[in-house]
Amino acid sequence: MADLTDAEARVLAAVDEAWAVSRLQELVAVPSVGGTPAECEVQHLVGDRLEELGCAVDRWPIDLAAAATEPDAPGQEVERSEAWGVVGTAPAAEDGTPALVFSGHTDVVPPGDRALWPGDPFDPRVADGAVHGRGSCDMKAGVVAALAALAAVRTAGVRLARPVAVHAVVGEEDGGLGAWATLRRGHRGEVCVIPEPTAGAVVTANAGALTFRLEVPGHAAHAAHRDRGVSAVEKFAEVHAGLCAFEAERQQGADPRFGDAPYPYGINIGRVRAGDWASSVPDRLVADGRYGVRLGEDVAAARAALEARLAELCAADPWLAGHPVRLTWTGGAFASGSLPHGHPLLPAVQRAVADTGAGVPPERAIPAGSDLRLYAAAGVPTLHYGPGDLHLAHGPLERVPVDELVTAARAFALLTLRTCGVA
């Protein structure tokens, strides 16, 4: 660890592990699946905790009508009748734009088959040095790390020269509604850290992701004479093989920050529905998928590339040439995003992490969409650093190590002092 100022040493010592674990368990216990009432409940809970930390808190109902019609809205994949934005700004000697923002989403994906979980996914437990439960890793631990950093600054009695803010957002898992609404309301910062789980790395770029739907036509016939029909399932199999070849082409020349990730720009079919009777040749198949956007690739260009390849695949098949697959773009739309090359936020975060004793984190990119691209598009230099491993997100073994939660909180506390200054 480098030599620390007196204020830095006091703030590091004030990071409270028990407080952080308790707050994380509190958040995980709220089943804030996107589109449910609990998604709103958890936002108000975070707002309450920010007020307890002395922050000025802005809470507002998100304009869902605008989110459905504005041309720059990111799209949604779940139905919502209500959504809330929450921003807390810590007191400082000077007013104005926060020098630093921590932005974290509080929505979670559904738990899936609960029988696959070792326990209730929304009954958080601490075992083997980790907090277990849906959302513990992705990314309520990151939100709590930011709260714990603010709590440490307050406990240590350090007055900041410039403000730091926490943006609690919803809808990240299905497009980025909350971050879009927060930026639309005018909340900004000079730099932003999104404490998504990064497995000890600092993530300076993320690929984009688009959701799509394929409708594959067939021709119905009795199964006893299936040669007289055209199976939409079999035609989809041919299309899928072509898409896999297209996927392989798009991985060529991927940014080295992706490391050994085999599919930084992957294409995945996540849901398939076909037919309505076992003894009938299926005349229609509907497949929903996810399509990776390359770093720096315009979303419109990415869409055009898939549309062109699908048209080629259809043209090469006698049936599909006359009955082409219908492609529609549905749900969320994540562009890629990145921190400007050479920006000082990267070494600042690396130094803060190293000064906790955790070593210098490497720089990486991730193949997943995130809110980074919304902040970057708004002119706010942004990166990811946070506790947990993304490989455990969205699965029944989701957990976050307590020591990573504490390290992130300590790093965020140092970064806050160094970015905002001490009055």
Short mmCIF file of C-alpha atoms in Angstrom, two decimals:
data_model
loop_
_atom_site.label_atom_id
_atom_site.label_comp_id
_atom_site.label_asym_id
_atom_site.label_seq_id
_atom_site.Cartn_x
_atom_site.Cartn_y
_atom_site.Cartn_z
CA MET A 1 0.00 0.00 0.00
CA ALA A 2 1.18 3.52 -0.79
CA ASP A 3 1.54 6.20 1.83
CA LEU A 4 -1.94 7.49 2.66
CA THR A 5 -2.99 10.89 3.87
CA ASP A 6 -4.48 11.12 7.33
CA ALA A 7 -7.96 11.55 5.85
CA GLU A 8 -7.49 8.52 3.57
CA ALA A 9 -6.31 6.36 6.46
CA ARG A 10 -9.27 7.42 8.59
CA VAL A 11 -11.76 6.71 5.84
CA LEU A 12 -10.27 3.29 5.07
CA ALA A 13 -10.47 2.38 8.75
CA ALA A 14 -14.11 3.48 8.82
CA VAL A 15 -15.28 1.01 6.16
CA ASP A 16 -17.58 -1.27 8.15
CA GLU A 17 -17.77 -4.87 6.90
CA ALA A 18 -20.69 -5.83 9.14
CA TRP A 19 -22.66 -2.76 8.01
CA ALA A 20 -22.02 -3.57 4.37
CA VAL A 21 -23.01 -7.23 4.70
CA SER A 22 -26.18 -6.29 6.56
CA ARG A 23 -27.17 -3.74 3.91
CA LEU A 24 -26.49 -6.24 1.13
CA GLN A 25 -28.67 -8.87 2.79
CA GLU A 26 -31.38 -6.25 3.17
CA LEU A 27 -31.32 -5.47 -0.55
CA VAL A 28 -31.13 -9.09 -1.69
CA ALA A 29 -34.19 -9.89 0.42
CA VAL A 30 -36.25 -7.59 -1.83
CA PRO A 31 -37.16 -9.71 -4.91
CA SER A 32 -36.70 -6.81 -7.34
CA VAL A 33 -37.26 -8.68 -10.59
CA GLY A 34 -37.72 -6.26 -13.47
CA GLY A 35 -41.33 -5.22 -13.93
CA THR A 36 -42.51 -6.29 -10.46
CA PRO A 37 -43.62 -3.99 -7.63
CA ALA A 38 -40.46 -4.97 -5.75
CA GLU A 39 -38.41 -3.17 -8.42
CA CYS A 40 -39.92 0.05 -7.08
CA GLU A 41 -39.66 -1.09 -3.46
CA VAL A 42 -35.92 -1.60 -3.62
CA GLN A 43 -35.41 1.83 -5.15
CA HIS A 44 -37.16 3.50 -2.24
CA LEU A 45 -35.12 1.40 0.17
CA VAL A 46 -31.89 2.63 -1.42
CA GLY A 47 -33.26 6.18 -1.28
CA ASP A 48 -33.92 5.77 2.44
CA ARG A 49 -30.36 4.55 3.03
CA LEU A 50 -28.95 7.49 1.07
CA GLU A 51 -30.96 9.90 3.21
CA GLU A 52 -29.60 8.21 6.34
CA LEU A 53 -26.12 8.96 5.01
CA GLY A 54 -26.94 12.66 4.83
CA CYS A 55 -27.42 12.78 1.07
CA ALA A 56 -29.84 15.06 -0.72
CA VAL A 57 -32.08 12.54 -2.48
CA ASP A 58 -34.00 13.06 -5.70
CA ARG A 59 -36.79 10.51 -6.20
CA TRP A 60 -39.10 10.71 -9.17
CA PRO A 61 -41.54 8.51 -11.09
CA ILE A 62 -40.06 7.66 -14.47
CA ASP A 63 -42.13 8.79 -17.43
CA LEU A 64 -42.95 5.40 -18.95
CA ALA A 65 -44.88 6.97 -21.82
CA ALA A 66 -41.75 8.85 -22.89
CA ALA A 67 -39.69 5.70 -22.43
CA ALA A 68 -41.98 3.97 -24.92
CA THR A 69 -41.92 6.72 -27.54
CA GLU A 70 -38.71 8.78 -27.37
CA PRO A 71 -36.35 7.91 -30.22
CA ASP A 72 -33.33 7.57 -27.92
CA ALA A 73 -35.10 5.39 -25.34
CA PRO A 74 -33.31 2.06 -24.88
CA GLY A 75 -36.36 -0.21 -25.02
CA GLN A 76 -37.81 -2.60 -22.47
CA GLU A 77 -38.43 -6.33 -22.36
CA VAL A 78 -40.88 -6.42 -19.45
CA GLU A 79 -44.19 -4.72 -18.76
CA ARG A 80 -44.09 -1.88 -16.21
CA SER A 81 -46.86 0.22 -14.74
CA GLU A 82 -44.46 2.14 -12.48
CA ALA A 83 -40.74 2.80 -12.17
CA TRP A 84 -38.66 5.12 -10.00
CA GLY A 85 -35.40 6.96 -10.32
CA VAL A 86 -33.27 7.65 -7.24
CA VAL A 87 -30.17 9.84 -7.00
CA GLY A 88 -28.39 10.72 -3.77
CA THR A 89 -25.78 13.47 -3.60
CA ALA A 90 -23.46 13.70 -0.60
CA PRO A 91 -22.90 17.12 0.96
CA ALA A 92 -19.75 18.98 -0.04
CA ALA A 93 -18.15 22.39 0.42
CA GLU A 94 -19.00 23.31 -3.17
CA ASP A 95 -22.20 22.82 -5.14
CA GLY A 96 -22.36 21.95 -8.82
CA THR A 97 -21.86 18.89 -10.96
CA PRO A 98 -20.63 15.91 -8.94
CA ALA A 99 -16.96 15.17 -9.49
CA LEU A 100 -17.74 11.46 -9.23
CA VAL A 101 -20.79 9.27 -9.77
CA PHE A 102 -21.39 5.69 -8.75
CA SER A 103 -24.22 4.18 -10.81
CA GLY A 104 -25.69 0.80 -9.99
CA HIS A 105 -28.82 -1.09 -10.96
CA THR A 106 -31.11 -2.61 -8.36
CA ASP A 107 -33.26 -4.75 -10.66
CA VAL A 108 -32.52 -8.46 -10.97
CA VAL A 109 -33.40 -11.24 -13.39
CA PRO A 110 -35.89 -13.96 -12.37
CA PRO A 111 -34.46 -16.80 -10.28
CA GLY A 112 -35.59 -19.54 -12.67
CA ASP A 113 -36.17 -23.02 -11.30
CA ARG A 114 -35.95 -22.56 -7.54
CA ALA A 115 -35.29 -26.27 -7.08
CA LEU A 116 -31.82 -25.68 -8.54
CA TRP A 117 -30.91 -23.20 -5.81
CA PRO A 118 -29.29 -24.37 -2.57
CA GLY A 119 -31.82 -22.22 -0.71
CA ASP A 120 -34.45 -19.54 -1.24
CA PRO A 121 -32.85 -17.11 -3.76
CA PHE A 122 -34.35 -14.15 -1.92
CA ASP A 123 -33.44 -15.32 1.58
CA PRO A 124 -29.84 -14.09 1.63
CA ARG A 125 -27.36 -16.12 3.63
CA VAL A 126 -23.70 -15.78 4.48
CA ALA A 127 -21.70 -18.98 4.00
CA ASP A 128 -18.13 -19.80 3.05
CA GLY A 129 -17.15 -16.16 3.17
CA ALA A 130 -19.79 -15.02 0.67
CA VAL A 131 -23.29 -13.56 0.55
CA HIS A 132 -25.56 -15.85 -1.47
CA GLY A 133 -28.80 -14.98 -3.28
CA ARG A 134 -30.28 -13.54 -6.44
CA GLY A 135 -28.80 -10.11 -7.09
CA SER A 136 -26.00 -10.50 -4.56
CA CYS A 137 -23.40 -10.41 -7.33
CA ASP A 138 -25.35 -8.68 -10.11
CA MET A 139 -25.21 -6.09 -8.77
CA LYS A 140 -26.52 -5.21 -5.35
CA ALA A 141 -23.06 -5.78 -3.85
CA GLY A 142 -21.75 -3.01 -6.10
CA VAL A 143 -24.51 -0.66 -4.97
CA VAL A 144 -23.74 -1.45 -1.34
CA ALA A 145 -19.99 -0.93 -1.90
CA ALA A 146 -20.77 2.61 -3.03
CA LEU A 147 -23.04 3.18 -0.04
CA ALA A 148 -20.39 1.79 2.31
CA ALA A 149 -17.82 4.19 0.85
CA LEU A 150 -20.10 7.16 1.50
CA ALA A 151 -20.79 5.84 4.99
CA ALA A 152 -17.05 5.60 5.69
CA VAL A 153 -16.47 9.19 4.56
CA ARG A 154 -19.28 10.33 6.86
CA THR A 155 -18.12 8.24 9.83
CA ALA A 156 -14.54 9.49 9.47
CA GLY A 157 -15.78 13.08 9.61
CA VAL A 158 -14.25 14.02 6.27
CA ARG A 159 -15.88 16.91 4.41
CA LEU A 160 -15.60 16.67 0.65
CA ALA A 161 -14.66 19.66 -1.45
CA ARG A 162 -16.93 18.63 -4.35
CA PRO A 163 -20.01 16.40 -4.46
CA VAL A 164 -20.17 12.65 -5.07
CA ALA A 165 -23.45 11.10 -6.21
CA VAL A 166 -25.01 7.65 -6.27
CA HIS A 167 -27.41 6.84 -9.11
CA ALA A 168 -29.66 3.89 -8.26
CA VAL A 169 -31.27 2.73 -11.49
CA VAL A 170 -33.79 0.13 -12.64
CA GLY A 171 -34.34 -1.70 -15.88
CA GLU A 172 -30.68 -2.34 -16.63
CA GLU A 173 -31.30 -6.01 -17.24
CA ASP A 174 -33.76 -5.26 -20.04
CA GLY A 175 -32.28 -2.26 -21.79
CA GLY A 176 -31.27 0.56 -19.44
CA LEU A 177 -34.50 2.38 -18.62
CA GLY A 178 -33.27 3.74 -15.28
CA ALA A 179 -29.93 5.11 -16.50
CA TRP A 180 -31.65 6.66 -19.52
CA ALA A 181 -34.24 8.34 -17.27
CA THR A 182 -31.60 9.52 -14.80
CA LEU A 183 -29.51 11.15 -17.52
CA ARG A 184 -32.66 12.56 -19.14
CA ARG A 185 -33.53 14.23 -15.82
CA GLY A 186 -30.21 16.06 -15.97
CA HIS A 187 -28.12 14.12 -13.49
CA ARG A 188 -24.50 14.03 -14.61
CA GLY A 189 -20.99 13.71 -13.22
CA GLU A 190 -17.50 14.44 -14.41
CA VAL A 191 -16.69 10.72 -14.29
CA CYS A 192 -18.67 7.60 -13.43
CA VAL A 193 -17.89 4.19 -11.98
CA ILE A 194 -20.44 1.42 -12.47
CA PRO A 195 -19.70 -1.23 -9.83
CA GLU A 196 -20.81 -4.21 -11.89
CA PRO A 197 -19.04 -7.48 -10.97
CA THR A 198 -15.65 -7.48 -12.71
CA ALA A 199 -13.78 -10.37 -11.03
CA GLY A 200 -10.97 -8.10 -9.88
CA ALA A 201 -10.47 -6.30 -13.19
CA VAL A 202 -11.28 -2.79 -14.38
CA VAL A 203 -13.57 -2.91 -17.40
CA THR A 204 -13.14 -0.04 -19.83
CA ALA A 205 -15.31 -1.30 -22.69
CA ASN A 206 -18.35 -3.45 -23.25
CA ALA A 207 -19.87 -4.98 -26.33
CA GLY A 208 -23.43 -4.14 -27.21
CA ALA A 209 -26.40 -6.47 -27.44
CA LEU A 210 -29.64 -6.40 -29.42
CA THR A 211 -32.65 -8.64 -29.01
CA PHE A 212 -34.41 -9.98 -32.08
CA ARG A 213 -37.18 -12.33 -33.17
CA LEU A 214 -37.21 -14.75 -36.08
CA GLU A 215 -40.46 -16.06 -37.54
CA VAL A 216 -39.76 -19.08 -39.71
CA PRO A 217 -42.59 -20.24 -42.02
CA GLY A 218 -43.30 -23.85 -42.92
CA HIS A 219 -46.13 -25.78 -44.51
CA ALA A 220 -48.43 -27.96 -42.40
CA ALA A 221 -49.12 -31.60 -43.22
CA HIS A 222 -50.09 -34.79 -41.43
CA ALA A 223 -47.07 -36.34 -39.76
CA ALA A 224 -47.76 -39.62 -41.55
CA HIS A 225 -47.04 -37.74 -44.78
CA ARG A 226 -44.51 -35.26 -43.54
CA ASP A 227 -42.77 -35.28 -46.92
CA ARG A 228 -45.73 -33.25 -48.19
CA GLY A 229 -45.12 -30.55 -45.63
CA VAL A 230 -42.25 -28.22 -44.81
CA SER A 231 -41.13 -28.29 -41.21
CA ALA A 232 -40.44 -24.85 -39.78
CA VAL A 233 -38.25 -26.59 -37.20
CA GLU A 234 -36.03 -28.11 -39.87
CA LYS A 235 -35.81 -24.82 -41.74
CA PHE A 236 -34.85 -23.07 -38.53
CA ALA A 237 -32.09 -25.62 -37.99
CA GLU A 238 -30.62 -24.62 -41.36
CA VAL A 239 -30.92 -20.93 -40.53
CA HIS A 240 -29.37 -21.47 -37.13
CA ALA A 241 -26.37 -23.22 -38.65
CA GLY A 242 -25.89 -20.23 -40.93
CA LEU A 243 -26.13 -17.84 -38.02
CA CYS A 244 -23.47 -19.81 -36.15
CA ALA A 245 -21.13 -19.39 -39.11
CA PHE A 246 -21.95 -15.67 -39.18
CA GLU A 247 -21.23 -15.48 -35.46
CA ALA A 248 -17.79 -17.04 -35.97
CA GLU A 249 -16.96 -14.43 -38.61
CA ARG A 250 -17.89 -11.58 -36.28
CA GLN A 251 -15.42 -12.72 -33.61
CA GLN A 252 -12.44 -12.13 -35.88
CA GLY A 253 -10.17 -9.29 -34.79
CA ALA A 254 -11.90 -8.77 -31.44
CA ASP A 255 -10.33 -6.25 -29.07
CA PRO A 256 -7.54 -7.88 -27.01
CA ARG A 257 -9.15 -6.58 -23.81
CA PHE A 258 -11.66 -9.40 -24.17
CA GLY A 259 -8.85 -11.83 -23.37
CA ASP A 260 -9.76 -15.44 -24.07
CA ALA A 261 -13.51 -14.86 -24.26
CA PRO A 262 -14.59 -17.04 -27.21
CA TYR A 263 -17.71 -15.05 -28.09
CA PRO A 264 -17.27 -11.34 -27.32
CA TYR A 265 -19.97 -10.67 -29.93
CA GLY A 266 -22.07 -13.79 -29.51
CA ILE A 267 -25.39 -14.73 -31.07
CA ASN A 268 -27.68 -16.70 -28.80
CA ILE A 269 -31.13 -18.19 -29.36
CA GLY A 270 -32.76 -18.06 -25.97
CA ARG A 271 -36.33 -19.14 -26.70
CA VAL A 272 -37.97 -21.26 -29.40
CA ARG A 273 -41.66 -22.00 -29.92
CA ALA A 274 -43.04 -24.13 -32.74
CA GLY A 275 -46.05 -26.18 -33.76
CA ASP A 276 -49.33 -26.91 -32.04
CA TRP A 277 -49.78 -30.67 -32.49
CA ALA A 278 -47.38 -33.60 -32.25
CA SER A 279 -48.80 -35.28 -35.35
CA SER A 280 -48.63 -32.19 -37.54
CA VAL A 281 -45.68 -30.80 -39.46
CA PRO A 282 -45.09 -27.42 -37.78
CA ASP A 283 -45.93 -24.52 -40.08
CA ARG A 284 -44.39 -21.77 -37.94
CA LEU A 285 -41.49 -21.35 -35.56
CA VAL A 286 -40.72 -18.26 -33.50
CA ALA A 287 -37.25 -17.82 -32.02
CA ASP A 288 -36.08 -15.01 -29.76
CA GLY A 289 -32.39 -14.25 -29.61
CA ARG A 290 -29.60 -11.93 -28.58
CA TYR A 291 -27.07 -10.49 -31.01
CA GLY A 292 -23.70 -9.01 -30.00
CA VAL A 293 -22.64 -5.56 -31.23
CA ARG A 294 -18.93 -5.03 -31.84
CA LEU A 295 -16.98 -2.30 -30.05
CA GLY A 296 -17.44 0.95 -31.95
CA GLU A 297 -20.01 -0.56 -34.31
CA ASP A 298 -23.06 1.55 -34.99
CA VAL A 299 -26.25 -0.20 -33.90
CA ALA A 300 -27.88 0.46 -37.28
CA ALA A 301 -24.88 -1.11 -39.04
CA ALA A 302 -25.01 -4.14 -36.75
CA ARG A 303 -28.69 -4.62 -37.52
CA ALA A 304 -28.06 -4.26 -41.24
CA ALA A 305 -25.34 -6.91 -41.11
CA LEU A 306 -27.65 -9.50 -39.56
CA GLU A 307 -30.48 -8.58 -41.91
CA ALA A 308 -28.20 -9.00 -44.92
CA ARG A 309 -26.87 -12.37 -43.76
CA LEU A 310 -30.37 -13.67 -43.04
CA ALA A 311 -31.47 -12.58 -46.52
CA GLU A 312 -28.53 -14.52 -48.02
CA LEU A 313 -29.44 -17.63 -46.03
CA CYS A 314 -33.05 -17.45 -47.20
CA ALA A 315 -32.09 -16.84 -50.82
CA ALA A 316 -29.95 -19.99 -50.81
CA ASP A 317 -32.86 -22.24 -49.78
CA PRO A 318 -35.62 -23.13 -52.28
CA TRP A 319 -38.41 -22.89 -49.68
CA LEU A 320 -37.14 -19.86 -47.76
CA ALA A 321 -36.40 -17.99 -50.99
CA GLY A 322 -40.14 -17.79 -51.58
CA HIS A 323 -41.11 -17.75 -47.90
CA PRO A 324 -38.38 -15.72 -46.18
CA VAL A 325 -37.80 -15.63 -42.45
CA ARG A 326 -39.20 -12.50 -40.87
CA LEU A 327 -36.77 -10.63 -38.61
CA THR A 328 -37.95 -8.03 -36.08
CA TRP A 329 -35.97 -6.13 -33.48
CA THR A 330 -37.54 -6.42 -30.04
CA GLY A 331 -36.84 -5.40 -26.47
CA GLY A 332 -33.70 -3.69 -25.24
CA ALA A 333 -31.00 -2.24 -27.45
CA PHE A 334 -27.50 -1.99 -25.98
CA ALA A 335 -24.92 -0.16 -28.05
CA SER A 336 -21.27 -0.80 -27.24
CA GLY A 337 -19.46 1.63 -24.97
CA SER A 338 -15.96 2.47 -23.87
CA LEU A 339 -13.85 4.79 -21.77
CA PRO A 340 -11.85 7.19 -23.96
CA HIS A 341 -8.33 5.89 -24.53
CA GLY A 342 -5.86 7.39 -22.08
CA HIS A 343 -8.50 8.81 -19.75
CA PRO A 344 -7.16 9.30 -16.20
CA LEU A 345 -10.12 7.53 -14.59
CA LEU A 346 -8.53 4.14 -15.38
CA PRO A 347 -5.25 4.71 -13.50
CA ALA A 348 -7.15 6.49 -10.71
CA VAL A 349 -9.30 3.41 -10.08
CA GLN A 350 -6.35 1.05 -10.46
CA ARG A 351 -4.37 3.07 -7.92
CA ALA A 352 -7.28 3.19 -5.48
CA VAL A 353 -7.70 -0.59 -5.65
CA ALA A 354 -3.95 -1.17 -5.30
CA ASP A 355 -3.81 1.13 -2.27
CA THR A 356 -6.26 -1.13 -0.45
CA GLY A 357 -3.65 -3.87 -0.70
CA ALA A 358 -5.49 -5.82 -3.41
CA GLY A 359 -2.91 -5.33 -6.16
CA VAL A 360 -3.25 -3.47 -9.44
CA PRO A 361 -6.33 -4.68 -11.33
CA PRO A 362 -5.90 -5.47 -15.03
CA GLU A 363 -7.83 -3.68 -17.77
CA ARG A 364 -10.49 -5.77 -19.53
CA ALA A 365 -13.53 -5.56 -21.79
CA ILE A 366 -16.70 -7.62 -21.37
CA PRO A 367 -19.02 -9.17 -23.95
CA ALA A 368 -22.17 -8.01 -22.15
CA GLY A 369 -24.23 -4.88 -22.62
CA SER A 370 -24.43 -2.43 -19.73
CA ASP A 371 -25.36 1.11 -18.75
CA LEU A 372 -21.80 2.19 -19.52
CA ARG A 373 -22.78 3.03 -23.08
CA LEU A 374 -25.55 5.39 -21.92
CA TYR A 375 -23.24 7.40 -19.69
CA ALA A 376 -20.53 7.40 -22.35
CA ALA A 377 -23.03 8.62 -24.95
CA ALA A 378 -24.02 11.41 -22.55
CA GLY A 379 -20.39 12.56 -22.38
CA VAL A 380 -19.60 11.07 -18.97
CA PRO A 381 -16.36 9.01 -19.02
CA THR A 382 -17.32 5.69 -17.43
CA LEU A 383 -15.85 2.32 -16.49
CA HIS A 384 -16.78 -0.75 -14.47
CA TYR A 385 -15.15 -1.97 -11.29
CA GLY A 386 -17.01 -3.93 -8.65
CA PRO A 387 -17.21 -7.00 -6.43
CA GLY A 388 -18.12 -10.43 -7.74
CA ASP A 389 -17.73 -12.46 -10.90
CA LEU A 390 -20.12 -12.02 -13.83
CA HIS A 391 -19.87 -15.75 -14.55
CA LEU A 392 -22.00 -16.34 -11.42
CA ALA A 393 -24.66 -13.82 -12.38
CA HIS A 394 -28.08 -15.01 -13.59
CA GLY A 395 -27.46 -18.51 -12.22
CA PRO A 396 -28.53 -20.51 -9.13
CA LEU A 397 -25.07 -20.30 -7.53
CA GLU A 398 -25.01 -16.50 -7.48
CA ARG A 399 -22.91 -15.14 -4.65
CA VAL A 400 -20.35 -12.45 -3.87
CA PRO A 401 -17.29 -12.84 -1.62
CA VAL A 402 -17.42 -10.57 1.42
CA ASP A 403 -13.76 -9.66 1.05
CA GLU A 404 -14.41 -8.39 -2.49
CA LEU A 405 -17.33 -6.31 -1.22
CA VAL A 406 -15.06 -4.72 1.39
CA THR A 407 -12.19 -4.17 -1.05
CA ALA A 408 -14.52 -2.38 -3.46
CA ALA A 409 -15.92 -0.20 -0.67
CA ARG A 410 -12.41 0.73 0.45
CA ALA A 411 -11.31 1.49 -3.11
CA PHE A 412 -14.41 3.61 -3.68
CA ALA A 413 -13.75 5.53 -0.47
CA LEU A 414 -10.21 6.37 -1.62
CA LEU A 415 -11.41 7.25 -5.10
CA THR A 416 -14.05 9.56 -3.63
CA LEU A 417 -11.51 11.49 -1.57
CA ARG A 418 -9.03 11.74 -4.44
CA THR A 419 -11.59 12.73 -7.06
CA CYS A 420 -13.77 15.05 -5.01
CA GLY A 421 -11.01 16.45 -2.78
CA VAL A 422 -11.07 17.19 0.94
CA ALA A 423 -12.37 20.56 2.10
#
